[in-house]
Amino acid sequence: MDEFEAEWGDATLAIRTGHHRTPEGEHSEPIFPTSSYVFASAAEAAATFAGERHGNIYSRFTNPTVRTFEERLAVLEGGERCVATASGMAAILAACMGVLKAGDHMVSSASIFGSTVVLFNKYLSRFGIDTSYVPLTDLDAWEQAIRPETRLLFLETPSNPLTEIGDIRALAELAHSKGCLLAVDNCFCTPVLQKPLALGADIVIHSATKYLDGQGRCMGGAVVGGHEVVGEEVYGVLRTAGPTMSPFNAWVFLKGLETLKIRMAAHTANATALAHWLEQQAGVRRVFYPGLESHPQYALGRAQQSGAGGILSFELEGGQAAAWRLIDHTRMLSITANLGDTKSTITHPATTTHGRLSPEERALAGIGDGLVRVAVGLEDIADIQADLARGLAG
Ligand SMILES: *Cc1c(COP(=O)(O)O)cnc(C)c1O
């Protein structure tokens, strides 16, 4: 990276980095839909395979379009290396396979993405990797759950759907004092709102499917971190096991990254306005959003994030019947559990994303029957409010 590029802000980095222009002089990043690469001679092929010469061999290993995405996301997160994956779940699997082995133990926040819990409990457990769950915000519980064989701490912040905030700096210190690594799934904030590596985390995970794309089109993921952990261990898993990102998807995500900063600001502005409006509505018992002063960790959120993000939830009086009535009386919001799209989405966590938990587990996690989550999109805020007003009146 040139000296002056080191001074660039996030918007510039997300638009300008990672593209090494070809002799064609193209202005926009090219897509390289090729599975393999050609050598000038047998000797050059041999040198490339032997690692004595840098060069592409096969797109399971490297692809120029995918590498542009990786370089761009790495500089945005402030990491030395990024590896792109076929989905967010592939990123989590590759990160775990890269740093854990049979007999290792992991401590995870209890408030993580549902498929991540299934991956840990049903699949990693088969390979001798054990996971304990703790409340995201209870530092003592994290410390007590760590065993001699604990190797990794894992969390998402803000959590879904209650937007609780984990203290990344404190958890990084705890992890390192016990010889563990800290992995943060930064899907909700993206690097423009939160930089976990700068706060001490070792590994950042993304579902690029969400805000990095930003328009709900492609599946993808990424792992960002240092040369050794990500550049060697995680990349080694990826190039061998193969859940790599397609060049077409990488190209779509590159277009997404170019507008990431303005989109995250717009998502945050819409969500902030909506959260304040919801707090004033009859029938709404409580609104969960890190940008509200009523949020129990408002100060930590302000310190750790540069914006509160686009996800909020609220608890209605009247339980599930009231929540379903509201959802079914909206006309514009999409009833889907996806997030990070320009289109606002609405969901009932207790019967969808968290439906597999027992009523007791849900109560423990604070997921009430009257809870509704909205991933606030980029439509005009007046239209989002009008649609929710229609739902509330239903
Ligand atoms: C969606 C999501 C994932 C999984 O990503 P996919 O791209 O769907 O595989 C992981 N973590 C969080 C926080 C998510 O929202």
Short mmCIF file of C-alpha atoms and ligand atoms in Angstrom, two decimals:
data_model
loop_
_atom_site.label_atom_id
_atom_site.label_comp_id
_atom_site.label_asym_id
_atom_site.label_seq_id
_atom_site.Cartn_x
_atom_site.Cartn_y
_atom_site.Cartn_z
CA MET A 1 0.00 0.00 0.00
CA ASP A 2 1.34 3.46 -0.90
CA GLU A 3 2.14 5.86 1.92
CA PHE A 4 -0.74 8.22 1.12
CA GLU A 5 -3.20 5.29 1.04
CA ALA A 6 -2.44 4.57 4.68
CA GLU A 7 -4.13 7.91 5.47
CA TRP A 8 -7.34 7.08 3.63
CA GLY A 9 -10.70 6.90 5.37
CA ASP A 10 -13.10 3.98 5.14
CA ALA A 11 -15.14 5.35 2.22
CA THR A 12 -12.02 5.80 0.10
CA LEU A 13 -10.54 2.43 1.09
CA ALA A 14 -13.82 0.71 0.19
CA ILE A 15 -13.83 2.31 -3.26
CA ARG A 16 -10.17 2.45 -4.21
CA THR A 17 -8.20 -0.48 -2.76
CA GLY A 18 -7.49 -4.01 -3.90
CA HIS A 19 -7.84 -3.54 -7.67
CA HIS A 20 -4.58 -4.03 -9.59
CA ARG A 21 -5.47 -2.70 -13.03
CA THR A 22 -4.70 -5.01 -15.95
CA PRO A 23 -3.07 -3.88 -19.23
CA GLU A 24 -6.60 -3.34 -20.63
CA GLY A 25 -6.88 -0.19 -18.49
CA GLU A 26 -10.32 -1.09 -17.12
CA HIS A 27 -11.77 1.39 -14.61
CA SER A 28 -14.18 -1.03 -12.91
CA GLU A 29 -12.98 -4.24 -11.26
CA PRO A 30 -12.99 -7.12 -13.79
CA ILE A 31 -14.57 -10.54 -13.15
CA PHE A 32 -12.23 -13.47 -13.80
CA PRO A 33 -14.47 -16.50 -14.45
CA THR A 34 -11.66 -18.99 -14.84
CA SER A 35 -10.97 -22.17 -12.93
CA SER A 36 -7.29 -22.46 -13.80
CA TYR A 37 -4.36 -20.35 -15.02
CA VAL A 38 -1.76 -20.90 -17.73
CA PHE A 39 2.04 -20.88 -17.42
CA ALA A 40 4.58 -19.72 -19.98
CA SER A 41 6.72 -22.84 -19.58
CA ALA A 42 7.06 -26.11 -17.70
CA ALA A 43 9.70 -24.47 -15.52
CA GLU A 44 7.36 -21.60 -14.61
CA ALA A 45 4.61 -24.09 -13.73
CA ALA A 46 7.03 -26.02 -11.54
CA ALA A 47 8.27 -22.87 -9.80
CA THR A 48 4.69 -21.71 -9.15
CA PHE A 49 3.60 -25.07 -7.76
CA ALA A 50 6.72 -25.13 -5.58
CA GLY A 51 5.82 -21.70 -4.18
CA GLU A 52 9.06 -20.15 -5.46
CA ARG A 53 7.10 -17.82 -7.73
CA HIS A 54 3.88 -15.92 -6.92
CA GLY A 55 1.10 -16.67 -9.33
CA ASN A 56 -2.38 -18.08 -9.73
CA ILE A 57 -2.69 -21.83 -10.13
CA TYR A 58 -6.33 -22.70 -9.60
CA SER A 59 -9.36 -20.70 -8.42
CA ARG A 60 -9.90 -22.85 -5.35
CA PHE A 61 -6.59 -21.35 -4.19
CA THR A 62 -6.69 -17.80 -5.57
CA ASN A 63 -8.72 -15.77 -8.06
CA PRO A 64 -7.99 -12.13 -8.96
CA THR A 65 -11.57 -10.89 -8.41
CA VAL A 66 -11.85 -12.71 -5.10
CA ARG A 67 -8.43 -11.35 -4.10
CA THR A 68 -9.58 -7.79 -4.78
CA PHE A 69 -12.49 -8.34 -2.36
CA GLU A 70 -10.15 -9.93 0.20
CA GLU A 71 -7.61 -7.09 0.05
CA ARG A 72 -10.33 -4.47 0.32
CA LEU A 73 -12.07 -6.07 3.30
CA ALA A 74 -8.72 -6.71 5.03
CA VAL A 75 -7.76 -3.02 4.91
CA LEU A 76 -11.24 -1.96 6.04
CA GLU A 77 -11.03 -4.26 9.08
CA GLY A 78 -7.40 -3.34 9.71
CA GLY A 79 -6.28 -6.96 9.31
CA GLU A 80 -3.20 -8.39 7.64
CA ARG A 81 -5.12 -11.05 5.74
CA CYS A 82 -8.65 -11.87 4.63
CA VAL A 83 -9.92 -15.09 3.12
CA ALA A 84 -13.27 -15.08 1.31
CA THR A 85 -15.69 -17.97 1.65
CA ALA A 86 -18.84 -19.31 -0.01
CA SER A 87 -21.09 -18.16 2.87
CA GLY A 88 -20.92 -16.78 6.38
CA MET A 89 -21.29 -20.28 7.80
CA ALA A 90 -18.37 -21.48 5.66
CA ALA A 91 -16.33 -18.64 7.20
CA ILE A 92 -17.19 -19.79 10.74
CA LEU A 93 -16.47 -23.44 9.89
CA ALA A 94 -13.13 -22.57 8.23
CA ALA A 95 -12.10 -20.34 11.16
CA CYS A 96 -12.91 -23.11 13.68
CA MET A 97 -11.19 -25.81 11.60
CA GLY A 98 -8.18 -23.56 11.20
CA VAL A 99 -7.58 -22.89 14.89
CA LEU A 100 -9.15 -25.85 16.76
CA LYS A 101 -8.44 -29.57 17.03
CA ALA A 102 -10.00 -32.55 18.80
CA GLY A 103 -9.90 -32.05 22.57
CA ASP A 104 -10.12 -28.26 22.34
CA HIS A 105 -12.86 -26.28 24.05
CA MET A 106 -14.59 -23.10 23.00
CA VAL A 107 -16.58 -20.54 25.02
CA SER A 108 -19.31 -18.81 23.05
CA SER A 109 -21.88 -16.12 23.71
CA ALA A 110 -25.30 -17.76 24.05
CA SER A 111 -26.75 -15.05 21.79
CA ILE A 112 -25.38 -16.08 18.40
CA PHE A 113 -26.81 -16.94 15.00
CA GLY A 114 -28.92 -20.13 15.10
CA SER A 115 -26.94 -22.07 12.47
CA THR A 116 -23.73 -21.26 14.35
CA VAL A 117 -25.15 -22.99 17.44
CA VAL A 118 -26.06 -26.03 15.34
CA LEU A 119 -22.59 -26.06 13.78
CA PHE A 120 -20.95 -26.02 17.21
CA ASN A 121 -23.32 -28.44 18.98
CA LYS A 122 -24.14 -30.97 16.28
CA TYR A 123 -21.10 -31.00 14.02
CA LEU A 124 -17.94 -29.67 15.71
CA SER A 125 -18.82 -31.81 18.76
CA ARG A 126 -18.48 -34.92 16.53
CA PHE A 127 -14.85 -34.00 16.00
CA GLY A 128 -14.15 -33.63 19.71
CA ILE A 129 -14.59 -29.86 19.99
CA ASP A 130 -16.73 -28.89 22.95
CA THR A 131 -18.57 -25.56 23.37
CA SER A 132 -19.85 -23.84 26.53
CA TYR A 133 -22.32 -20.95 26.31
CA VAL A 134 -22.38 -17.87 28.51
CA PRO A 135 -24.46 -14.66 28.61
CA LEU A 136 -22.80 -12.15 26.26
CA THR A 137 -22.60 -9.33 28.81
CA ASP A 138 -21.51 -11.36 31.89
CA LEU A 139 -17.70 -11.08 32.01
CA ASP A 140 -17.45 -13.27 35.14
CA ALA A 141 -19.35 -16.04 33.38
CA TRP A 142 -16.89 -15.90 30.46
CA GLU A 143 -13.95 -16.16 32.82
CA GLN A 144 -15.46 -19.04 34.82
CA ALA A 145 -16.26 -21.01 31.66
CA ILE A 146 -12.63 -21.00 30.49
CA ARG A 147 -10.83 -24.34 31.02
CA PRO A 148 -7.19 -25.32 30.50
CA GLU A 149 -8.12 -26.71 27.07
CA THR A 150 -10.10 -23.61 25.99
CA ARG A 151 -8.66 -22.21 22.79
CA LEU A 152 -11.29 -19.84 21.37
CA LEU A 153 -13.85 -17.28 22.62
CA PHE A 154 -16.63 -16.50 20.12
CA LEU A 155 -19.24 -13.75 20.03
CA GLU A 156 -21.49 -11.49 17.97
CA THR A 157 -22.11 -7.91 19.01
CA PRO A 158 -24.67 -6.37 18.97
CA SER A 159 -26.60 -9.57 19.57
CA ASN A 160 -29.63 -10.69 17.62
CA PRO A 161 -32.45 -9.77 18.25
CA LEU A 162 -32.00 -7.95 21.58
CA THR A 163 -29.00 -5.84 20.48
CA GLU A 164 -27.00 -6.54 23.65
CA ILE A 165 -23.40 -5.33 23.43
CA GLY A 166 -20.36 -7.45 24.22
CA ASP A 167 -17.28 -5.65 25.52
CA ILE A 168 -14.74 -6.64 22.84
CA ARG A 169 -11.74 -4.99 24.54
CA ALA A 170 -12.42 -6.67 27.90
CA LEU A 171 -13.05 -10.06 26.29
CA ALA A 172 -9.86 -9.77 24.19
CA GLU A 173 -7.85 -9.08 27.35
CA LEU A 174 -9.47 -12.03 29.09
CA ALA A 175 -8.86 -14.32 26.10
CA HIS A 176 -5.20 -13.38 25.82
CA SER A 177 -4.58 -13.70 29.56
CA LYS A 178 -5.77 -17.32 29.26
CA GLY A 179 -3.92 -18.14 26.05
CA CYS A 180 -7.08 -18.08 23.92
CA LEU A 181 -8.04 -16.33 20.68
CA LEU A 182 -11.07 -14.04 20.38
CA ALA A 183 -13.30 -14.31 17.30
CA VAL A 184 -15.98 -11.68 16.61
CA ASP A 185 -18.77 -12.12 14.07
CA ASN A 186 -18.96 -8.50 12.83
CA CYS A 187 -21.93 -9.04 10.53
CA PHE A 188 -24.28 -6.53 12.20
CA CYS A 189 -21.88 -3.58 12.32
CA THR A 190 -19.51 -4.15 9.39
CA PRO A 191 -16.05 -2.52 9.58
CA VAL A 192 -17.43 0.96 9.02
CA LEU A 193 -19.27 0.88 12.38
CA GLN A 194 -16.99 -1.38 14.43
CA LYS A 195 -13.40 -2.62 14.11
CA PRO A 196 -12.95 -5.62 16.42
CA LEU A 197 -9.26 -6.15 15.52
CA ALA A 198 -8.41 -2.63 16.72
CA LEU A 199 -10.17 -3.48 20.01
CA GLY A 200 -7.97 -6.56 20.45
CA ALA A 201 -9.88 -9.37 18.71
CA ASP A 202 -7.81 -11.90 16.74
CA ILE A 203 -10.34 -13.01 14.14
CA VAL A 204 -13.24 -11.19 12.47
CA ILE A 205 -15.94 -13.17 10.71
CA HIS A 206 -18.43 -11.90 8.16
CA SER A 207 -21.52 -13.06 6.44
CA ALA A 208 -21.02 -10.99 3.27
CA THR A 209 -24.57 -12.05 2.38
CA LYS A 210 -25.84 -9.27 4.64
CA TYR A 211 -24.60 -5.65 4.65
CA LEU A 212 -21.45 -6.18 2.56
CA ASP A 213 -23.67 -7.08 -0.38
CA GLY A 214 -26.37 -4.81 0.96
CA GLN A 215 -29.03 -5.70 -1.58
CA GLY A 216 -29.82 -9.32 -0.73
CA ARG A 217 -28.33 -10.89 -3.86
CA CYS A 218 -25.35 -13.19 -3.19
CA MET A 219 -24.16 -15.64 -0.53
CA GLY A 220 -20.63 -15.14 0.78
CA GLY A 221 -18.46 -14.77 3.84
CA ALA A 222 -14.99 -13.84 5.02
CA VAL A 223 -12.45 -14.36 7.79
CA VAL A 224 -10.05 -11.51 8.61
CA GLY A 225 -7.02 -11.51 10.91
CA GLY A 226 -3.25 -11.95 11.07
CA HIS A 227 -0.83 -13.65 8.67
CA GLU A 228 -0.44 -16.76 10.76
CA VAL A 229 -3.97 -17.51 11.98
CA VAL A 230 -5.89 -16.40 8.88
CA GLY A 231 -3.20 -16.31 6.17
CA GLU A 232 -1.84 -19.76 7.05
CA GLU A 233 -4.27 -21.78 9.18
CA VAL A 234 -7.68 -20.63 7.91
CA TYR A 235 -6.51 -20.20 4.31
CA GLY A 236 -5.04 -23.70 4.44
CA VAL A 237 -8.44 -25.15 5.31
CA LEU A 238 -10.13 -23.09 2.61
CA ARG A 239 -7.83 -24.00 -0.28
CA THR A 240 -7.96 -27.66 0.67
CA ALA A 241 -11.59 -28.13 1.70
CA GLY A 242 -12.91 -25.77 -0.96
CA PRO A 243 -15.82 -23.60 0.31
CA THR A 244 -14.36 -20.62 -1.56
CA MET A 245 -16.16 -17.55 -2.91
CA SER A 246 -17.10 -17.42 -6.58
CA PRO A 247 -15.59 -14.56 -8.63
CA PHE A 248 -19.03 -13.35 -9.64
CA ASN A 249 -20.12 -13.09 -6.01
CA ALA A 250 -16.85 -11.34 -5.11
CA TRP A 251 -17.57 -8.78 -7.84
CA VAL A 252 -21.07 -8.16 -6.46
CA PHE A 253 -19.62 -7.71 -2.95
CA LEU A 254 -17.02 -5.27 -4.32
CA LYS A 255 -19.87 -3.14 -5.68
CA GLY A 256 -21.51 -3.44 -2.25
CA LEU A 257 -18.38 -2.35 -0.40
CA GLU A 258 -18.14 0.82 -2.51
CA THR A 259 -21.36 2.12 -0.94
CA LEU A 260 -20.98 0.48 2.49
CA LYS A 261 -20.19 3.63 4.44
CA ILE A 262 -23.10 5.69 3.12
CA ARG A 263 -25.46 2.73 3.40
CA MET A 264 -24.55 2.00 7.04
CA ALA A 265 -25.04 5.68 7.89
CA ALA A 266 -28.45 5.61 6.18
CA HIS A 267 -29.47 2.32 7.87
CA THR A 268 -28.44 3.82 11.22
CA ALA A 269 -30.34 7.07 10.59
CA ASN A 270 -33.52 5.20 9.63
CA ALA A 271 -33.24 2.78 12.57
CA THR A 272 -32.59 5.60 15.04
CA ALA A 273 -35.64 7.51 13.85
CA LEU A 274 -37.76 4.36 13.92
CA ALA A 275 -36.59 3.39 17.43
CA HIS A 276 -37.54 6.81 18.82
CA TRP A 277 -40.90 6.67 17.05
CA LEU A 278 -41.63 3.15 18.33
CA GLU A 279 -40.90 4.24 21.91
CA GLN A 280 -43.85 6.67 21.58
CA GLN A 281 -46.37 4.13 20.25
CA ALA A 282 -49.18 2.69 22.39
CA GLY A 283 -48.89 -1.07 22.78
CA VAL A 284 -45.08 -1.06 22.53
CA ARG A 285 -43.69 -2.09 25.90
CA ARG A 286 -39.97 -1.72 25.18
CA VAL A 287 -37.64 -0.96 22.27
CA PHE A 288 -34.19 -2.59 22.00
CA TYR A 289 -31.71 -0.48 20.03
CA PRO A 290 -28.14 0.52 20.97
CA GLY A 291 -28.75 4.09 19.79
CA LEU A 292 -31.43 4.72 22.45
CA GLU A 293 -30.36 6.23 25.75
CA SER A 294 -32.70 3.70 27.39
CA HIS A 295 -30.39 0.89 26.16
CA PRO A 296 -28.60 -0.58 29.20
CA GLN A 297 -25.22 -0.47 27.42
CA TYR A 298 -25.69 2.81 25.59
CA ALA A 299 -22.29 4.10 26.77
CA LEU A 300 -20.38 0.95 25.77
CA GLY A 301 -22.10 0.99 22.39
CA ARG A 302 -21.10 4.61 21.84
CA ALA A 303 -17.49 3.84 22.78
CA GLN A 304 -17.13 0.67 20.72
CA GLN A 305 -19.22 1.47 17.63
CA SER A 306 -19.28 4.56 15.44
CA GLY A 307 -22.99 4.03 14.78
CA ALA A 308 -25.81 1.96 16.26
CA GLY A 309 -26.60 0.01 13.07
CA GLY A 310 -29.79 -1.03 11.30
CA ILE A 311 -31.29 -3.73 13.52
CA LEU A 312 -33.82 -3.13 16.28
CA SER A 313 -36.48 -5.12 18.08
CA PHE A 314 -39.46 -4.26 20.25
CA GLU A 315 -41.70 -6.05 22.72
CA LEU A 316 -45.45 -5.67 22.25
CA GLU A 317 -48.13 -5.97 24.88
CA GLY A 318 -50.30 -8.97 24.04
CA GLY A 319 -47.65 -11.62 23.30
CA GLN A 320 -47.51 -13.74 20.15
CA ALA A 321 -51.05 -12.86 19.01
CA ALA A 322 -50.20 -9.15 19.04
CA ALA A 323 -46.85 -9.73 17.30
CA TRP A 324 -48.36 -11.87 14.53
CA ARG A 325 -51.26 -9.38 14.10
CA LEU A 326 -48.79 -6.53 13.63
CA ILE A 327 -46.64 -8.49 11.17
CA ASP A 328 -49.66 -9.64 9.15
CA HIS A 329 -51.10 -6.11 8.91
CA THR A 330 -47.96 -4.58 7.42
CA ARG A 331 -48.12 -4.28 3.63
CA MET A 332 -44.66 -3.15 2.62
CA LEU A 333 -42.16 -4.73 5.05
CA SER A 334 -40.93 -8.15 3.90
CA ILE A 335 -41.72 -11.04 6.24
CA THR A 336 -38.32 -12.73 6.19
CA ALA A 337 -35.54 -13.35 8.68
CA ASN A 338 -32.85 -11.93 6.39
CA LEU A 339 -31.14 -8.66 7.19
CA GLY A 340 -28.70 -6.19 5.70
CA ASP A 341 -30.87 -5.47 2.67
CA THR A 342 -32.12 -2.16 1.27
CA LYS A 343 -35.60 -3.65 1.85
CA SER A 344 -36.82 -3.54 5.47
CA THR A 345 -37.65 -6.95 6.90
CA ILE A 346 -39.84 -7.98 9.84
CA THR A 347 -39.76 -11.20 11.80
CA HIS A 348 -41.12 -12.88 14.94
CA PRO A 349 -38.02 -14.41 16.58
CA ALA A 350 -39.89 -16.68 19.04
CA THR A 351 -41.50 -18.68 16.20
CA THR A 352 -38.79 -18.41 13.52
CA THR A 353 -35.08 -17.81 14.23
CA HIS A 354 -35.45 -18.88 17.87
CA GLY A 355 -38.32 -21.34 17.38
CA ARG A 356 -36.16 -24.38 18.08
CA LEU A 357 -35.43 -23.24 21.64
CA SER A 358 -37.70 -24.51 24.43
CA PRO A 359 -39.98 -21.89 26.06
CA GLU A 360 -37.64 -21.94 29.10
CA GLU A 361 -34.52 -21.39 26.95
CA ARG A 362 -36.28 -18.55 25.15
CA ALA A 363 -37.29 -16.94 28.45
CA LEU A 364 -33.68 -17.24 29.66
CA ALA A 365 -32.45 -15.60 26.45
CA GLY A 366 -34.99 -12.78 26.92
CA ILE A 367 -36.86 -13.58 23.70
CA GLY A 368 -40.45 -12.76 24.63
CA ASP A 369 -43.49 -14.00 22.70
CA GLY A 370 -44.39 -10.39 21.91
CA LEU A 371 -40.96 -9.57 20.48
CA VAL A 372 -40.73 -8.33 16.87
CA ARG A 373 -37.45 -7.68 15.03
CA VAL A 374 -37.07 -5.19 12.22
CA ALA A 375 -33.95 -5.00 10.03
CA VAL A 376 -34.45 -1.42 8.93
CA GLY A 377 -33.83 -0.87 5.24
CA LEU A 378 -33.29 2.19 3.10
CA GLU A 379 -36.88 3.03 2.11
CA ASP A 380 -38.17 6.49 3.12
CA ILE A 381 -38.53 6.49 6.89
CA ALA A 382 -42.07 7.93 6.62
CA ASP A 383 -43.13 4.88 4.59
CA ILE A 384 -41.54 2.42 7.05
CA GLN A 385 -43.31 4.17 9.94
CA ALA A 386 -46.61 4.26 8.06
CA ASP A 387 -46.38 0.52 7.43
CA LEU A 388 -45.65 -0.24 11.09
CA ALA A 389 -48.46 2.14 12.13
CA ARG A 390 -50.76 0.08 9.90
CA GLY A 391 -49.49 -3.05 11.65
CA LEU A 392 -49.93 -1.58 15.13
CA ALA A 393 -53.49 -0.50 14.27
CA GLY A 394 -54.30 -4.01 12.94
C1 LIG B 1 -26.47 -14.68 8.39
C2 LIG B 1 -25.50 -14.75 9.48
C3 LIG B 1 -24.51 -15.74 9.50
C4 LIG B 1 -24.42 -16.82 8.46
O1 LIG B 1 -24.12 -16.31 7.21
P1 LIG B 1 -24.60 -17.02 5.82
O2 LIG B 1 -24.02 -16.12 4.79
O3 LIG B 1 -26.09 -17.08 5.87
O4 LIG B 1 -24.00 -18.39 5.81
C5 LIG B 1 -23.60 -15.72 10.54
N1 LIG B 1 -23.67 -14.79 11.51
C6 LIG B 1 -24.61 -13.83 11.52
C7 LIG B 1 -24.62 -12.81 12.62
C8 LIG B 1 -25.56 -13.77 10.52
O5 LIG B 1 -26.51 -12.83 10.54
#
